[in-house]
Coordinates of C-alpha atoms and ligand atoms in Angstrom, one line a residue:
M27 CA 128.6 75.9 132.6
A28 CA 132.0 74.7 131.3
L29 CA 131.8 71.5 129.2
K30 CA 134.2 68.7 129.7
L31 CA 135.9 66.5 127.1
A32 CA 133.5 63.6 127.9
D33 CA 130.5 65.9 126.9
Y34 CA 131.7 65.8 123.3
K35 CA 131.9 62.0 123.1
T36 CA 129.0 59.8 121.9
N37 CA 128.0 56.2 122.7
V38 CA 128.0 55.2 119.1
H39 CA 130.0 52.0 118.6
N40 CA 133.4 52.8 116.9
D41 CA 134.3 50.4 114.1
W42 CA 137.6 51.8 113.0
C43 CA 140.6 49.3 112.9
P44 CA 142.8 49.1 116.0
G45 CA 145.7 51.6 115.7
C46 CA 144.0 53.7 113.1
G47 CA 145.2 57.4 113.0
D48 CA 141.5 58.5 112.9
F49 CA 141.2 58.0 116.6
G50 CA 143.8 60.8 117.3
I51 CA 142.0 63.2 115.0
V52 CA 138.6 62.7 116.6
N53 CA 140.2 63.0 120.1
S54 CA 141.9 66.2 119.0
I55 CA 138.6 67.8 117.7
Q56 CA 136.8 66.9 120.9
M57 CA 139.7 68.3 123.0
A58 CA 139.7 71.5 120.9
L59 CA 135.9 72.0 121.3
A60 CA 136.2 71.4 125.0
E61 CA 139.1 73.8 125.5
M62 CA 137.2 76.5 123.6
N63 CA 134.1 75.6 125.6
I64 CA 131.9 75.8 122.4
P65 CA 128.3 74.9 123.3
R66 CA 127.2 71.7 121.6
H67 CA 124.3 73.4 120.0
K68 CA 126.6 76.0 118.4
A69 CA 128.9 73.5 116.7
S70 CA 128.4 71.2 113.7
I71 CA 130.5 68.5 112.1
F72 CA 130.0 67.5 108.4
S73 CA 131.7 64.4 107.1
G74 CA 132.1 62.9 103.7
I75 CA 132.3 59.2 102.6
G76 CA 135.1 57.0 103.7
C77 CA 136.4 55.7 107.0
S78 CA 136.6 59.3 108.2
G79 CA 132.9 59.7 107.4
K80 CA 132.1 58.2 110.8
T81 CA 133.5 61.2 112.6
S82 CA 130.2 63.0 112.6
H83 CA 128.7 60.0 114.5
Y84 CA 131.4 60.1 117.2
I85 CA 131.4 63.8 118.2
N86 CA 128.4 65.0 120.3
V87 CA 127.5 68.1 118.4
Y88 CA 125.2 68.6 115.4
G89 CA 126.4 66.4 112.6
V90 CA 125.6 65.4 109.0
H91 CA 127.2 62.4 107.3
T92 CA 127.0 63.7 103.7
L93 CA 127.8 62.5 100.2
H94 CA 131.1 61.4 98.5
G95 CA 133.1 64.5 97.6
R96 CA 130.3 66.9 98.6
V97 CA 131.1 67.6 102.2
L98 CA 132.3 71.2 101.5
T99 CA 129.0 72.1 99.8
F100 CA 126.9 70.9 102.7
A101 CA 129.2 72.6 105.3
Q102 CA 129.5 75.9 103.4
G103 CA 125.7 76.1 102.9
A104 CA 125.1 75.4 106.6
K105 CA 127.6 78.1 107.6
L106 CA 126.0 80.6 105.3
V107 CA 122.5 80.2 106.7
N108 CA 123.8 80.1 110.3
P109 CA 127.0 82.2 110.5
E110 CA 127.2 81.9 114.3
M111 CA 127.6 78.1 114.1
T112 CA 131.2 76.8 114.5
T113 CA 131.4 74.6 111.4
I114 CA 133.9 71.8 110.7
A115 CA 134.0 69.7 107.6
V116 CA 136.0 66.4 107.6
G117 CA 136.8 63.8 105.0
G118 CA 139.5 61.6 103.5
D119 CA 142.1 62.6 100.9
G120 CA 140.3 60.5 98.3
D121 CA 137.0 62.2 99.2
G122 CA 138.3 65.7 99.2
L123 CA 141.1 65.7 96.6
G124 CA 139.6 63.1 94.2
I125 CA 135.9 63.4 93.5
G126 CA 135.7 66.5 95.7
A127 CA 138.7 68.4 94.2
G128 CA 136.5 70.9 92.3
H129 CA 134.7 71.8 95.5
F130 CA 138.0 72.1 97.2
V131 CA 139.2 74.7 94.8
A132 CA 135.9 76.6 94.7
A133 CA 135.8 76.7 98.5
G134 CA 139.2 78.2 98.6
R135 CA 138.1 81.1 96.3
R136 CA 135.1 81.8 98.6
N137 CA 137.0 81.8 101.9
I138 CA 133.9 81.1 104.1
D139 CA 134.7 81.3 107.8
M140 CA 134.9 77.6 108.7
T141 CA 137.4 74.7 109.0
Y142 CA 138.1 71.7 106.7
I143 CA 140.1 68.8 107.9
I144 CA 141.4 66.1 105.6
F145 CA 142.4 62.7 107.0
D146 CA 145.3 62.0 104.8
N147 CA 146.4 58.4 104.6
G148 CA 147.2 57.8 100.9
V149 CA 144.6 55.1 100.4
Y150 CA 140.8 54.5 100.0
G151 CA 140.6 52.6 103.3
L152 CA 136.8 51.9 103.3
T153 CA 137.0 50.2 99.9
K154 CA 140.1 48.0 100.6
G155 CA 143.0 50.3 100.1
Q156 CA 143.1 51.5 96.5
A157 CA 145.6 54.3 95.8
S158 CA 144.2 57.7 96.7
P159 CA 145.3 61.1 95.4
T160 CA 148.1 61.7 97.9
L161 CA 149.9 58.4 97.4
K162 CA 153.2 59.0 95.6
L163 CA 154.0 57.8 92.1
G164 CA 155.6 54.3 92.2
E165 CA 154.7 53.5 95.7
K166 CA 153.2 50.1 96.3
T167 CA 151.2 49.6 99.5
K168 CA 150.3 46.0 100.5
S169 CA 146.8 46.6 99.2
L170 CA 148.0 47.3 95.6
P171 CA 148.9 44.6 93.1
T172 CA 151.3 46.9 91.2
P173 CA 153.0 50.3 92.0
N174 CA 150.9 53.4 91.9
T175 CA 150.9 54.8 88.3
N176 CA 149.7 58.4 89.1
Y177 CA 151.5 61.5 90.5
N178 CA 150.2 62.7 93.8
V179 CA 148.3 65.8 94.7
N180 CA 150.1 68.2 97.0
P181 CA 147.2 69.2 99.5
I182 CA 149.1 72.1 101.1
G183 CA 150.2 73.5 97.7
L184 CA 146.7 73.1 96.3
A185 CA 145.1 74.8 99.3
V186 CA 147.5 77.8 99.1
A187 CA 147.0 78.1 95.3
S188 CA 143.1 77.9 95.7
G189 CA 142.9 80.7 98.2
F190 CA 142.5 79.1 101.6
T191 CA 143.6 81.7 104.1
F192 CA 144.8 79.3 106.8
V193 CA 146.8 76.3 105.7
A194 CA 148.3 73.8 108.1
R195 CA 149.4 70.2 108.5
G196 CA 149.1 68.1 111.6
Y197 CA 150.0 64.5 112.6
S198 CA 147.3 62.3 114.1
Y199 CA 149.6 60.7 116.7
D200 CA 150.7 64.1 118.0
V201 CA 147.3 64.8 119.5
R202 CA 148.2 67.9 121.6
H203 CA 149.8 69.7 118.7
L204 CA 146.9 68.7 116.5
K205 CA 144.4 70.0 119.0
D206 CA 146.2 73.4 119.1
L207 CA 146.2 73.5 115.3
I208 CA 142.4 72.8 115.3
K209 CA 141.8 75.5 117.8
A210 CA 143.8 78.0 115.7
A211 CA 141.9 76.9 112.5
V212 CA 138.5 77.3 114.2
E213 CA 139.5 80.7 115.6
H214 CA 140.9 81.9 112.2
K215 CA 138.7 84.4 110.4
G216 CA 138.3 82.7 107.0
L217 CA 138.5 79.3 105.5
A218 CA 141.0 77.1 107.3
F219 CA 142.5 73.9 105.9
L220 CA 144.2 71.2 107.9
D221 CA 145.9 68.3 106.2
V222 CA 146.4 65.6 108.8
L223 CA 148.9 62.8 108.2
Q224 CA 146.9 59.8 109.4
P225 CA 148.5 56.3 109.2
C226 CA 146.2 53.5 108.0
P227 CA 147.8 50.4 109.5
T228 CA 145.4 48.1 107.6
Y229 CA 146.2 49.1 104.0
N230 CA 149.2 51.5 103.9
D231 CA 152.3 49.8 105.1
I232 CA 154.6 52.6 103.7
N233 CA 153.6 55.7 105.7
T234 CA 153.3 53.9 109.0
R235 CA 153.7 55.2 112.6
D236 CA 157.3 53.8 112.6
W237 CA 158.0 55.4 109.2
Y238 CA 156.9 58.8 110.5
A239 CA 159.0 58.2 113.6
G240 CA 162.0 57.6 111.4
K241 CA 162.8 54.2 112.7
D242 CA 164.4 53.3 109.4
L243 CA 166.6 56.5 109.4
M244 CA 170.1 56.9 110.9
E245 CA 171.9 60.2 111.2
E246 CA 175.7 60.4 111.1
A247 CA 175.6 60.1 114.9
Q248 CA 173.9 56.8 114.3
Q249 CA 170.8 58.0 116.0
R250 CA 167.3 57.8 114.7
H251 CA 165.4 61.0 114.1
S252 CA 161.7 61.6 113.5
R253 CA 160.8 62.6 110.0
I254 CA 158.3 65.0 111.4
Y255 CA 159.4 68.5 112.6
K256 CA 157.4 71.6 113.7
L257 CA 157.6 74.7 111.6
E258 CA 157.1 76.9 114.6
E259 CA 160.3 75.6 116.2
H260 CA 162.3 76.7 113.2
E261 CA 161.4 80.5 113.1
F262 CA 159.0 80.0 110.2
D263 CA 156.6 82.9 110.1
P264 CA 153.5 82.0 108.1
V265 CA 151.5 85.2 108.9
V266 CA 150.7 87.8 106.3
H267 CA 151.0 91.0 108.4
Y268 CA 150.4 93.8 105.9
S269 CA 148.3 94.3 102.8
E270 CA 151.4 94.7 100.7
E271 CA 151.7 92.6 97.6
S272 CA 155.4 91.9 98.1
E273 CA 154.8 90.4 101.6
L274 CA 151.8 88.4 100.3
N275 CA 153.8 86.9 97.5
E276 CA 156.7 86.1 99.9
K277 CA 154.4 84.3 102.3
L278 CA 152.6 82.4 99.5
S279 CA 156.0 81.4 98.0
Q280 CA 157.5 80.1 101.2
A281 CA 154.4 78.1 101.9
L282 CA 154.5 76.5 98.5
I283 CA 158.2 75.7 98.8
K284 CA 157.7 74.2 102.3
S285 CA 154.8 72.1 100.9
L286 CA 157.2 70.3 98.6
E287 CA 159.4 69.1 101.5
W288 CA 158.8 65.4 102.0
G289 CA 160.9 62.2 102.5
N290 CA 163.4 62.4 105.4
K291 CA 162.0 65.7 106.7
I292 CA 158.3 66.5 106.9
P293 CA 157.1 69.8 108.2
I294 CA 153.9 70.1 110.3
G295 CA 152.4 73.3 111.7
V296 CA 151.0 76.4 110.0
F297 CA 152.3 77.0 106.5
Y298 CA 150.2 80.1 105.7
K299 CA 147.8 82.5 107.5
N300 CA 146.1 85.6 106.1
E301 CA 143.3 87.4 107.9
I302 CA 143.6 90.5 105.7
I303 CA 141.5 88.9 103.0
T304 CA 137.8 89.4 103.8
P305 CA 135.8 86.2 104.4
Y306 CA 132.9 85.5 102.2
T307 CA 130.4 86.3 105.0
G308 CA 132.0 89.7 105.3
R309 CA 131.4 90.3 101.6
L310 CA 127.8 89.2 102.0
E311 CA 127.3 91.7 104.8
D312 CA 128.3 94.4 102.3
K313 CA 125.5 93.3 100.0
I314 CA 122.9 92.4 102.7
P315 CA 123.4 94.8 105.6
N316 CA 121.3 92.9 108.2
Y317 CA 122.7 89.5 107.2
R318 CA 124.4 88.9 110.6
E319 CA 121.4 89.9 112.7
N320 CA 118.9 88.1 110.6
P321 CA 120.5 85.2 108.7
P322 CA 118.3 82.6 107.0
A323 CA 118.5 80.2 110.0
L324 CA 116.8 82.8 112.2
Q325 CA 114.1 83.8 109.8
K326 CA 110.6 82.6 110.4
I327 CA 109.3 80.1 107.8
S328 CA 105.8 79.6 109.3
R329 CA 103.1 81.4 111.2
D330 CA 100.2 79.6 113.0
G331 CA 101.5 76.3 111.5
K332 CA 101.3 77.7 107.9
P333 CA 104.3 78.4 105.7
I334 CA 105.0 82.1 105.2
T335 CA 106.5 81.7 101.8
D336 CA 104.0 81.1 99.0
V337 CA 105.7 78.6 96.7
S338 CA 102.5 77.9 94.6
K339 CA 103.8 80.0 91.7
L340 CA 107.1 78.1 91.7
L341 CA 105.3 74.7 91.8
D342 CA 103.0 75.8 89.0
S343 CA 106.0 76.7 86.9
L344 CA 107.4 73.2 87.4
E345 CA 104.3 71.4 86.0
V346 CA 104.9 69.6 82.8
Ligands
SF4_639 FE1 141.6 53.4 109.7 FE2 142.6 52.3 107.5 FE3 141.0 50.9 109.1 FE4 140.1 52.8 107.6 S1 140.9 50.9 106.8 S2 139.6 52.4 109.8 S3 141.7 54.3 107.6 S4 143.1 51.7 109.6

């Protein structure tokens, strides 16, 4: 039976601030799951700590609200024990690119077949708006007493350099486009990263909805233009088509160059896509031939109410 959008919603009270970009991201995930008709028992959402951490409470699939900076470790482990599960990890830019930055890089190297979405708003919203890793040097939001003293992390550039094989950026107020990006990320064979620009109206008064819409900008024709434009509308081809080093280097380079574009023109869409690189699960199958048919999640752990595995030796070895 086909599931509807409403089937992916929960009754949990939502306590995000009015106008928060988080709403658009959650709606986009729900729309993507509904359009792909993914059964709820075959999808799981893992969230980190921060405002975005509530996401796993608001989507009616399996979910775990994990630890600060550790969402990728939970999600990767879950995907490995149950490779048929559609697995999506979410978190803020502070969570994923601050305390979680080491896991971000390590995950890119593994290329496990799942999706990671960062809610990128430039502040630590849950703890009153301190500067987070994506806030630019010298910017002073209304929540900061002085301008930011650190350079920012470039999430797209870091993902490309770390080995993510699908790297894209969306905008939380362009829900249909974001939904299509999420579908493409979930369908991608490998680790997909989505950096979602998400205005925080409560603490970030620089990167606002009006700012992204370019309300402060005037072209020569005295007309405003949105800062945001879509790569796919500008003949940008992010796909690595052949296993030739020259093409790979060209696609990596153009993604990195595009990732530096910011200010009056901000690209969204897919920056890089490479399905030629084997996902980690594929490499596991080379080592464990029946991994797909008999992954850990399907293995019996008890018989007649008694555990099959004898851990007494292990417990004895832990005695002090
Ligand atoms: Fe959204 Fe910012 Fe409010 Fe957090 S503090 S819920 S990110 S508007």
